[in-house]
Amino acid sequence: MTRITEDVPEVDEPEVSLGDRAAAALLDYREGKHQALADFVKEATPLLWHTARAQGADREHADDVVQNTWMALVRNAHTIQEPHAVLKWLLVTAKRGAWEVVRKQRDDQKRRTELPDDLLDGPVGALPSSDPTPETQVLEGERDRHLWRAVLQLPDRCQQLLRLISLADRPDYKYISSAIGMPVGSIGSNRGRCLAKLRDIMESDQGDRTWETS
């Protein structure tokens, strides 16, 4: 006798949002299941790092801000009343940490520029500063401004993709796909097209400036 079976259609499970994964990781951590939080740290760290950088923190200080943010979460893990607000809490904490870093840097810079003239004259034979020369800073600043002017001329989709890819030497395509809703299989090809557009814009801008100053 031939057995007749019915094909049961597969039902796609709804995608769990990053906020829901954050809440689940926190609840597991409270129960002593630390691996879930460790996995979430790897997943969400690029987002927090990008958030800190967007507030003006440099790369090194952004790393410190992100580390301090995760440490703050662990310290407050059992006092956070709304687990589903964890992701927002992390983003706000990272932003505030970056603001504080930028404020301190500006204050330090202001104090250095306000030194009296008699303190600026160092003793004979003083070691040269290892800080970048003013010429180097000007050139690097101009290069960065040129790059970001070009990036801002790209379509929004390209801007989002290139910003996320620039967060790490080996970007996580799965995270990028979740962040901007782009299929994992198309990220590489879109990245190539966006970089080609960026190169064309930069070369065009360079040509315009050469023409203007000739």
Coordinates of N, CA and C in Angstrom, one line a residue:
M1 N 0.9 -1.2 0.0 CA 0.0 0.0 0.0 C 0.9 1.2 0.0
T2 N 0.6 2.2 -0.9 CA 1.3 3.4 -0.9 C 0.8 4.4 0.1
R3 N 1.8 4.9 0.9 CA 1.4 5.9 1.9 C 1.3 7.3 1.3
I4 N 0.2 7.9 1.5 CA 0.0 9.2 0.9 C 0.3 10.2 2.0
T5 N 1.2 11.1 1.7 CA 1.6 12.1 2.7 C 1.2 13.5 2.1
E6 N 0.9 14.4 3.0 CA 0.6 15.7 2.6 C 1.9 16.6 2.8
D7 N 2.2 17.4 1.8 CA 3.3 18.3 1.9 C 2.8 19.5 2.8
V8 N 3.5 19.7 3.9 CA 3.2 20.8 4.8 C 4.1 22.0 4.4
P9 N 3.5 23.1 4.0 CA 4.3 24.3 3.6 C 5.1 24.8 4.8
E10 N 6.4 25.1 4.5 CA 7.2 25.7 5.6 C 6.8 27.1 5.8
V11 N 6.8 27.4 7.1 CA 6.4 28.8 7.5 C 7.7 29.5 8.0
D12 N 8.0 30.6 7.4 CA 9.2 31.3 7.8 C 9.0 31.9 9.2
E13 N 9.9 31.7 10.1 CA 9.8 32.3 11.4 C 10.1 33.8 11.3
P14 N 9.3 34.6 12.0 CA 9.5 36.1 12.0 C 10.9 36.4 12.5
E15 N 11.6 37.3 11.8 CA 12.9 37.7 12.2 C 12.9 38.5 13.5
V16 N 13.8 38.1 14.4 CA 13.9 38.7 15.7 C 14.7 40.0 15.6
S17 N 14.2 41.1 16.1 CA 14.9 42.3 15.9 C 16.1 42.4 16.9
L18 N 17.0 43.4 16.6 CA 18.2 43.5 17.4 C 17.8 43.9 18.9
G19 N 16.7 44.7 19.0 CA 16.2 45.0 20.4 C 15.7 43.8 21.1
D20 N 15.0 42.9 20.4 CA 14.5 41.7 21.1 C 15.7 40.8 21.5
R21 N 16.7 40.7 20.6 CA 17.9 39.9 21.0 C 18.6 40.5 22.2
A22 N 18.7 41.8 22.3 CA 19.3 42.5 23.4 C 18.5 42.1 24.7
A23 N 17.2 42.2 24.7 CA 16.4 41.8 25.8 C 16.6 40.4 26.2
A24 N 16.6 39.5 25.3 CA 16.8 38.0 25.5 C 18.2 37.8 26.1
A25 N 19.2 38.5 25.6 CA 20.6 38.3 26.1 C 20.7 38.7 27.6
L26 N 20.0 39.9 27.9 CA 20.0 40.4 29.3 C 19.3 39.4 30.2
L27 N 18.2 38.9 29.8 CA 17.4 38.0 30.7 C 18.2 36.7 30.9
D28 N 18.9 36.2 29.9 CA 19.7 35.0 30.0 C 20.9 35.3 31.0
Y29 N 21.5 36.5 30.8 CA 22.6 36.8 31.7 C 22.2 36.8 33.2
R30 N 21.0 37.4 33.4 CA 20.5 37.4 34.8 C 20.3 36.0 35.4
E31 N 20.0 35.0 34.5 CA 19.8 33.6 34.9 C 21.1 32.9 35.0
G32 N 22.2 33.5 34.7 CA 23.5 32.9 34.8 C 24.0 32.3 33.4
K33 N 23.2 32.5 32.4 CA 23.6 32.1 31.0 C 24.4 33.2 30.3
H34 N 25.7 33.2 30.5 CA 26.4 34.3 30.0 C 26.8 34.3 28.5
Q35 N 26.7 33.1 27.9 CA 27.1 33.0 26.5 C 26.2 33.9 25.6
A36 N 24.9 34.0 25.9 CA 24.0 34.8 25.1 C 24.4 36.2 25.0
L37 N 24.8 36.8 26.2 CA 25.3 38.2 26.2 C 26.6 38.3 25.5
A38 N 27.5 37.3 25.6 CA 28.8 37.4 24.9 C 28.5 37.4 23.4
D39 N 27.6 36.6 22.9 CA 27.3 36.6 21.5 C 26.7 38.0 21.1
F40 N 25.9 38.5 21.9 CA 25.2 39.8 21.6 C 26.3 40.9 21.6
V41 N 27.3 40.8 22.5 CA 28.3 41.8 22.5 C 29.1 41.9 21.2
K42 N 29.4 40.7 20.6 CA 30.0 40.6 19.3 C 29.2 41.2 18.2
E43 N 27.9 41.0 18.3 CA 26.9 41.4 17.3 C 26.7 43.0 17.3
A44 N 26.6 43.5 18.5 CA 26.2 44.9 18.7 C 27.4 45.9 18.8
T45 N 28.6 45.4 19.1 CA 29.8 46.3 19.3 C 30.0 47.2 18.1
P46 N 29.9 46.7 16.8 CA 30.1 47.6 15.7 C 29.1 48.7 15.7
L47 N 27.9 48.5 16.0 CA 26.9 49.5 16.1 C 27.2 50.6 17.1
L48 N 27.7 50.1 18.3 CA 28.0 51.1 19.4 C 29.3 51.9 19.0
W49 N 30.2 51.2 18.3 CA 31.5 51.9 17.9 C 31.1 53.0 16.9
H50 N 30.3 52.6 15.9 CA 29.9 53.6 14.9 C 29.1 54.8 15.6
T51 N 28.3 54.5 16.6 CA 27.6 55.5 17.3 C 28.6 56.5 18.0
A52 N 29.6 55.9 18.7 CA 30.6 56.8 19.3 C 31.4 57.6 18.3
R53 N 31.7 57.0 17.2 CA 32.5 57.8 16.2 C 31.6 58.9 15.6
A54 N 30.3 58.6 15.5 CA 29.4 59.7 14.9 C 29.3 60.9 15.8
Q55 N 29.6 60.7 17.1 CA 29.6 61.9 18.0 C 30.9 62.7 18.0
G56 N 31.9 62.2 17.3 CA 33.1 62.9 17.2 C 34.3 62.3 17.8
A57 N 34.1 61.1 18.5 CA 35.3 60.4 19.1 C 36.2 59.8 18.1
D58 N 37.5 59.8 18.3 CA 38.4 59.2 17.4 C 38.4 57.7 17.6
R59 N 39.1 57.0 16.8 CA 39.0 55.5 16.8 C 39.4 54.9 18.2
E60 N 40.5 55.4 18.7 CA 41.0 54.9 20.0 C 40.0 55.1 21.1
H61 N 39.5 56.4 21.2 CA 38.6 56.7 22.3 C 37.2 56.0 22.0
A62 N 36.8 55.8 20.8 CA 35.6 55.1 20.5 C 35.7 53.6 21.1
D63 N 36.9 53.0 20.9 CA 37.1 51.7 21.5 C 36.8 51.7 23.0
D64 N 37.4 52.7 23.7 CA 37.2 52.9 25.1 C 35.8 53.1 25.5
V65 N 35.1 53.9 24.7 CA 33.7 54.2 25.0 C 32.9 52.9 24.9
V66 N 33.1 52.1 23.9 CA 32.3 50.9 23.7 C 32.6 49.9 24.9
Q67 N 33.9 49.8 25.3 CA 34.2 48.9 26.4 C 33.6 49.4 27.7
N68 N 33.6 50.7 27.9 CA 33.0 51.2 29.1 C 31.5 51.0 29.1
T69 N 30.9 51.1 27.9 CA 29.4 50.9 27.8 C 29.0 49.5 28.2
W70 N 29.8 48.5 27.7 CA 29.5 47.1 28.0 C 29.7 46.8 29.5
M71 N 30.7 47.4 30.1 CA 31.0 47.3 31.5 C 29.8 47.9 32.3
A72 N 29.3 49.0 31.9 CA 28.2 49.6 32.6 C 27.0 48.7 32.5
L73 N 26.8 48.1 31.4 CA 25.6 47.2 31.3 C 25.7 46.0 32.3
V74 N 26.9 45.4 32.4 CA 27.1 44.3 33.3 C 26.9 44.8 34.8
R75 N 27.4 46.0 35.1 CA 27.2 46.5 36.4 C 25.7 46.8 36.7
N76 N 24.9 47.1 35.7 CA 23.5 47.5 35.9 C 22.5 46.4 35.4
A77 N 23.1 45.2 35.1 CA 22.2 44.2 34.5 C 21.0 43.8 35.4
H78 N 21.2 43.8 36.7 CA 20.1 43.4 37.5 C 19.2 44.6 38.0
T79 N 19.5 45.8 37.6 CA 18.7 46.9 38.0 C 17.9 47.5 36.8
I80 N 18.2 47.1 35.6 CA 17.4 47.6 34.4 C 16.0 47.0 34.5
Q81 N 15.0 47.9 34.6 CA 13.6 47.5 34.8 C 13.0 47.0 33.5
E82 N 13.3 47.5 32.4 CA 12.7 47.2 31.1 C 13.7 46.6 30.2
P83 N 13.8 45.2 30.1 CA 14.8 44.6 29.2 C 14.7 45.0 27.8
H84 N 13.5 45.3 27.3 CA 13.4 45.6 25.9 C 13.9 47.1 25.6
A85 N 14.3 47.8 26.6 CA 14.9 49.1 26.4 C 16.4 49.0 26.5
V86 N 17.0 47.8 26.6 CA 18.4 47.6 26.7 C 19.2 48.2 25.5
L87 N 18.7 48.0 24.3 CA 19.4 48.5 23.1 C 19.5 50.0 23.2
K88 N 18.3 50.6 23.5 CA 18.3 52.1 23.5 C 19.2 52.6 24.7
W89 N 19.2 51.9 25.8 CA 20.1 52.2 26.9 C 21.5 52.2 26.5
L90 N 21.9 51.1 25.8 CA 23.3 51.0 25.3 C 23.7 52.2 24.4
L91 N 22.8 52.5 23.4 CA 23.1 53.6 22.5 C 23.2 54.9 23.2
V92 N 22.3 55.2 24.1 CA 22.4 56.5 24.9 C 23.7 56.5 25.7
T93 N 24.0 55.4 26.4 CA 25.2 55.4 27.2 C 26.5 55.6 26.3
A94 N 26.5 55.0 25.1 CA 27.7 55.2 24.2 C 27.7 56.6 23.7
K95 N 26.6 57.2 23.4 CA 26.6 58.6 23.0 C 27.1 59.5 24.1
R96 N 26.6 59.3 25.3 CA 27.0 60.2 26.4 C 28.5 60.0 26.7
G97 N 29.0 58.8 26.6 CA 30.4 58.5 26.8 C 31.3 59.2 25.8
A98 N 30.8 59.2 24.5 CA 31.5 59.9 23.5 C 31.5 61.4 23.6
W99 N 30.4 61.9 24.0 CA 30.3 63.4 24.3 C 31.3 63.8 25.3
E100 N 31.4 63.0 26.4 CA 32.3 63.3 27.5 C 33.8 63.3 27.0
V101 N 34.1 62.3 26.2 CA 35.5 62.2 25.6 C 35.8 63.4 24.7
V102 N 34.8 63.8 23.9 CA 35.0 64.9 23.0 C 35.2 66.2 23.8
R103 N 34.4 66.3 24.8 CA 34.4 67.6 25.6 C 35.8 67.7 26.3
K104 N 36.3 66.6 26.9 CA 37.6 66.6 27.5 C 38.7 66.9 26.5
Q105 N 38.6 66.4 25.3 CA 39.6 66.7 24.3 C 39.6 68.1 23.9
R106 N 38.4 68.7 23.8 CA 38.3 70.1 23.5 C 38.9 71.0 24.6
D107 N 38.6 70.6 25.9 CA 39.1 71.3 27.0 C 40.6 71.3 27.1
D108 N 41.2 70.1 26.8 CA 42.7 69.9 26.8 C 43.3 70.8 25.7
Q109 N 42.7 70.8 24.5 CA 43.2 71.5 23.4 C 43.1 73.0 23.8
K110 N 42.1 73.5 24.4 CA 41.9 74.9 24.8 C 43.0 75.3 25.8
R111 N 43.3 74.4 26.8 CA 44.3 74.7 27.7 C 45.7 74.8 27.1
R112 N 46.0 73.9 26.1 CA 47.3 73.9 25.5 C 47.5 75.2 24.7
T113 N 46.4 75.7 24.1 CA 46.5 76.9 23.2 C 46.5 78.2 24.1
E114 N 46.2 78.1 25.4 CA 46.2 79.3 26.2 C 47.4 79.4 27.1
L115 N 48.4 78.6 26.9 CA 49.6 78.7 27.7 C 50.3 80.0 27.5
P116 N 50.8 80.6 28.5 CA 51.6 81.9 28.4 C 52.8 81.7 27.5
D117 N 53.3 82.7 26.8 CA 54.4 82.6 25.9 C 55.6 82.1 26.6
D118 N 55.9 82.5 27.9 CA 57.1 82.2 28.6 C 57.1 80.7 28.9
L119 N 56.0 80.0 28.9 CA 55.9 78.5 29.1 C 56.1 77.8 27.8
L120 N 55.9 78.5 26.7 CA 56.0 77.8 25.4 C 57.5 77.6 25.0
D121 N 58.4 78.4 25.6 CA 59.8 78.3 25.2 C 60.4 77.2 26.1
G122 N 60.6 76.0 25.5 CA 61.2 74.9 26.2 C 62.7 75.1 26.4
P123 N 63.3 74.3 27.3 CA 64.7 74.3 27.5 C 65.5 73.9 26.3
V124 N 66.7 74.4 26.2 CA 67.6 74.0 25.1 C 67.8 72.5 25.1
G125 N 67.7 71.8 24.0 CA 68.0 70.4 24.0 C 66.7 69.5 24.3
A126 N 65.6 70.2 24.4 CA 64.3 69.4 24.7 C 64.0 68.5 23.5
L127 N 63.5 67.3 23.9 CA 63.2 66.4 22.8 C 62.1 66.9 21.9
P128 N 62.1 66.6 20.6 CA 61.1 67.0 19.7 C 59.8 66.3 20.0
S129 N 58.7 67.0 19.8 CA 57.4 66.4 20.0 C 57.1 65.3 19.0
S130 N 56.4 64.3 19.5 CA 56.0 63.2 18.6 C 54.7 63.5 17.9
D131 N 54.1 64.6 18.3 CA 52.8 64.9 17.7 C 52.9 65.3 16.2
P132 N 51.9 65.0 15.4 CA 51.9 65.4 14.0 C 52.2 66.9 13.8
T133 N 53.0 67.2 12.8 CA 53.3 68.6 12.5 C 52.0 69.3 12.0
P134 N 52.0 70.6 12.1 CA 50.8 71.3 11.6 C 50.6 71.0 10.1
E135 N 51.7 70.9 9.3 CA 51.5 70.6 7.9 C 50.8 69.3 7.7
T136 N 51.3 68.3 8.5 CA 50.7 66.9 8.3 C 49.2 67.0 8.7
Q137 N 48.9 67.7 9.8 CA 47.5 67.8 10.2 C 46.6 68.4 9.2
V138 N 47.1 69.5 8.5 CA 46.4 70.2 7.5 C 46.1 69.2 6.3
L139 N 47.1 68.5 5.9 CA 47.0 67.6 4.8 C 46.0 66.5 5.1
E140 N 46.2 65.9 6.3 CA 45.3 64.8 6.7 C 43.8 65.3 6.8
G141 N 43.7 66.5 7.3 CA 42.3 67.1 7.5 C 41.7 67.3 6.1
E142 N 42.5 67.8 5.2 CA 42.0 68.1 3.8 C 41.6 66.8 3.1
R143 N 42.4 65.7 3.3 CA 42.1 64.4 2.7 C 40.8 63.9 3.3
D144 N 40.6 64.0 4.6 CA 39.4 63.5 5.2 C 38.2 64.2 4.7
R145 N 38.3 65.6 4.7 CA 37.2 66.4 4.2 C 36.8 66.0 2.7
H146 N 37.9 65.8 1.9 CA 37.6 65.4 0.5 C 36.9 64.1 0.5
L147 N 37.3 63.2 1.3 CA 36.7 61.8 1.3 C 35.2 61.9 1.7
W148 N 34.9 62.6 2.8 CA 33.6 62.7 3.3 C 32.6 63.5 2.4
R149 N 33.2 64.5 1.7 CA 32.4 65.3 0.8 C 32.0 64.3 -0.3
A150 N 32.9 63.5 -0.8 CA 32.5 62.5 -1.8 C 31.5 61.5 -1.3
V151 N 31.7 61.0 -0.1 CA 30.7 60.0 0.5 C 29.3 60.6 0.5
L152 N 29.2 61.9 0.9 CA 27.9 62.5 1.1 C 27.2 62.7 -0.3
Q153 N 27.9 62.6 -1.4 CA 27.3 62.7 -2.7 C 26.8 61.4 -3.2
L154 N 27.1 60.3 -2.5 CA 26.6 59.0 -2.9 C 25.1 58.8 -2.5
P155 N 24.4 57.9 -3.1 CA 23.0 57.6 -2.6 C 23.1 57.1 -1.2
D156 N 21.9 57.4 -0.5 CA 21.9 57.0 1.0 C 22.2 55.6 1.2
R157 N 21.8 54.7 0.3 CA 22.1 53.2 0.5 C 23.6 53.0 0.5
C158 N 24.3 53.6 -0.4 CA 25.7 53.4 -0.5 C 26.4 54.0 0.7
Q159 N 25.9 55.2 1.2 CA 26.5 55.8 2.4 C 26.4 54.8 3.6
Q160 N 25.2 54.3 3.8 CA 25.0 53.3 4.9 C 25.9 52.1 4.8
L161 N 26.0 51.6 3.6 CA 26.8 50.3 3.4 C 28.2 50.6 3.6
L162 N 28.8 51.7 3.1 CA 30.2 51.9 3.2 C 30.6 52.3 4.7
R163 N 29.7 53.0 5.3 CA 30.0 53.3 6.7 C 30.1 52.1 7.6
L164 N 29.1 51.1 7.4 CA 29.2 49.9 8.2 C 30.4 49.0 7.8
I165 N 30.7 49.0 6.5 CA 31.8 48.1 6.1 C 33.1 48.7 6.7
S166 N 33.2 50.0 6.8 CA 34.4 50.6 7.3 C 34.7 50.4 8.8
L167 N 33.7 49.8 9.5 CA 33.8 49.6 11.0 C 34.8 48.6 11.4
A168 N 35.1 47.6 10.5 CA 36.0 46.6 10.9 C 36.8 46.1 9.7
D169 N 38.0 45.5 10.0 CA 38.8 45.0 8.9 C 38.1 43.8 8.2
R170 N 37.4 43.0 8.9 CA 36.6 41.9 8.3 C 35.1 42.1 8.7
P171 N 34.4 42.9 8.0 CA 33.0 43.2 8.4 C 32.1 42.0 8.4
D172 N 31.2 42.0 9.3 CA 30.2 40.9 9.4 C 29.0 41.2 8.5
Y173 N 29.0 40.5 7.3 CA 27.9 40.7 6.4 C 26.5 40.4 6.9
K174 N 26.5 39.4 7.8 CA 25.2 39.1 8.4 C 24.6 40.3 9.2
Y175 N 25.5 40.9 10.0 CA 25.1 42.1 10.8 C 24.7 43.2 9.8
I176 N 25.5 43.5 8.8 CA 25.2 44.5 7.8 C 23.8 44.3 7.2
S177 N 23.6 43.0 6.8 CA 22.3 42.7 6.2 C 21.2 43.0 7.1
S178 N 21.3 42.7 8.4 CA 20.3 43.0 9.4 C 20.1 44.5 9.6
A179 N 21.2 45.2 9.6 CA 21.2 46.6 9.9 C 20.5 47.5 8.8
I180 N 20.7 47.1 7.5 CA 20.2 48.0 6.5 C 19.2 47.2 5.5
G181 N 18.9 46.0 5.9 CA 18.0 45.2 5.1 C 18.4 44.8 3.7
M182 N 19.7 44.6 3.5 CA 20.3 44.2 2.2 C 20.6 42.7 2.3
P183 N 20.2 41.9 1.3 CA 20.5 40.5 1.3 C 22.0 40.3 1.4
V184 N 22.5 39.3 2.2 CA 23.9 39.0 2.4 C 24.6 38.8 1.0
G185 N 23.9 38.0 0.1 CA 24.5 37.7 -1.1 C 24.8 38.9 -2.1
S186 N 24.1 40.0 -1.8 CA 24.3 41.2 -2.7 C 25.2 42.2 -2.1
I187 N 25.7 42.0 -0.9 CA 26.5 43.1 -0.2 C 27.8 43.3 -0.9
G188 N 28.5 42.2 -1.3 CA 29.7 42.3 -2.0 C 29.6 43.1 -3.3
S189 N 28.7 42.7 -4.2 CA 28.5 43.4 -5.4 C 28.1 44.9 -5.3
N190 N 27.2 45.1 -4.3 CA 26.8 46.5 -4.0 C 28.0 47.3 -3.5
R191 N 28.8 46.7 -2.7 CA 30.0 47.4 -2.2 C 30.9 47.8 -3.3
G192 N 31.1 46.9 -4.3 CA 32.0 47.2 -5.4 C 31.4 48.4 -6.2
R193 N 30.1 48.4 -6.5 CA 29.5 49.5 -7.2 C 29.6 50.8 -6.5
C194 N 29.4 50.7 -5.1 CA 29.5 52.0 -4.4 C 30.9 52.5 -4.3
L195 N 31.9 51.7 -4.2 CA 33.2 52.1 -4.2 C 33.6 52.7 -5.5
A196 N 33.1 52.1 -6.6 CA 33.4 52.7 -8.0 C 32.8 54.1 -8.1
K197 N 31.6 54.2 -7.6 CA 30.9 55.6 -7.7 C 31.7 56.6 -6.8
L198 N 32.2 56.1 -5.7 CA 33.0 57.0 -4.8 C 34.3 57.4 -5.5
R199 N 34.9 56.5 -6.1 CA 36.2 56.8 -6.8 C 36.0 57.8 -7.9
D200 N 34.9 57.6 -8.7 CA 34.6 58.5 -9.8 C 34.3 59.9 -9.3
I201 N 33.6 60.0 -8.1 CA 33.3 61.3 -7.6 C 34.6 62.0 -7.1
M202 N 35.4 61.3 -6.4 CA 36.7 61.8 -5.9 C 37.6 62.3 -7.1
E203 N 37.7 61.5 -8.1 CA 38.5 61.8 -9.3 C 37.9 63.1 -10.0
S204 N 36.6 63.1 -10.1 CA 36.0 64.3 -10.7 C 36.2 65.6 -9.9
D205 N 36.1 65.4 -8.5 CA 36.3 66.6 -7.7 C 37.8 67.0 -7.8
Q206 N 38.7 66.1 -7.8 CA 40.1 66.4 -7.9 C 40.4 67.2 -9.2
G207 N 39.8 66.7 -10.3 CA 40.0 67.4 -11.6 C 39.4 68.8 -11.6
D208 N 38.3 69.0 -10.9 CA 37.7 70.3 -10.8 C 38.6 71.3 -10.0
R209 N 39.2 70.8 -8.9 CA 40.1 71.7 -8.2 C 41.4 72.0 -8.9
T210 N 41.9 71.0 -9.7 CA 43.1 71.3 -10.5 C 42.8 72.4 -11.5
W211 N 41.7 72.3 -12.1 CA 41.3 73.3 -13.2 C 41.1 74.7 -12.5
E212 N 40.5 74.7 -11.3 CA 40.3 76.0 -10.7 C 41.6 76.7 -10.3
T213 N 42.6 75.9 -9.9 CA 43.8 76.5 -9.5 C 44.9 76.7 -10.5
S214 N 44.6 76.2 -11.7 CA 45.6 76.3 -12.8 C 45.6 77.7 -13.4

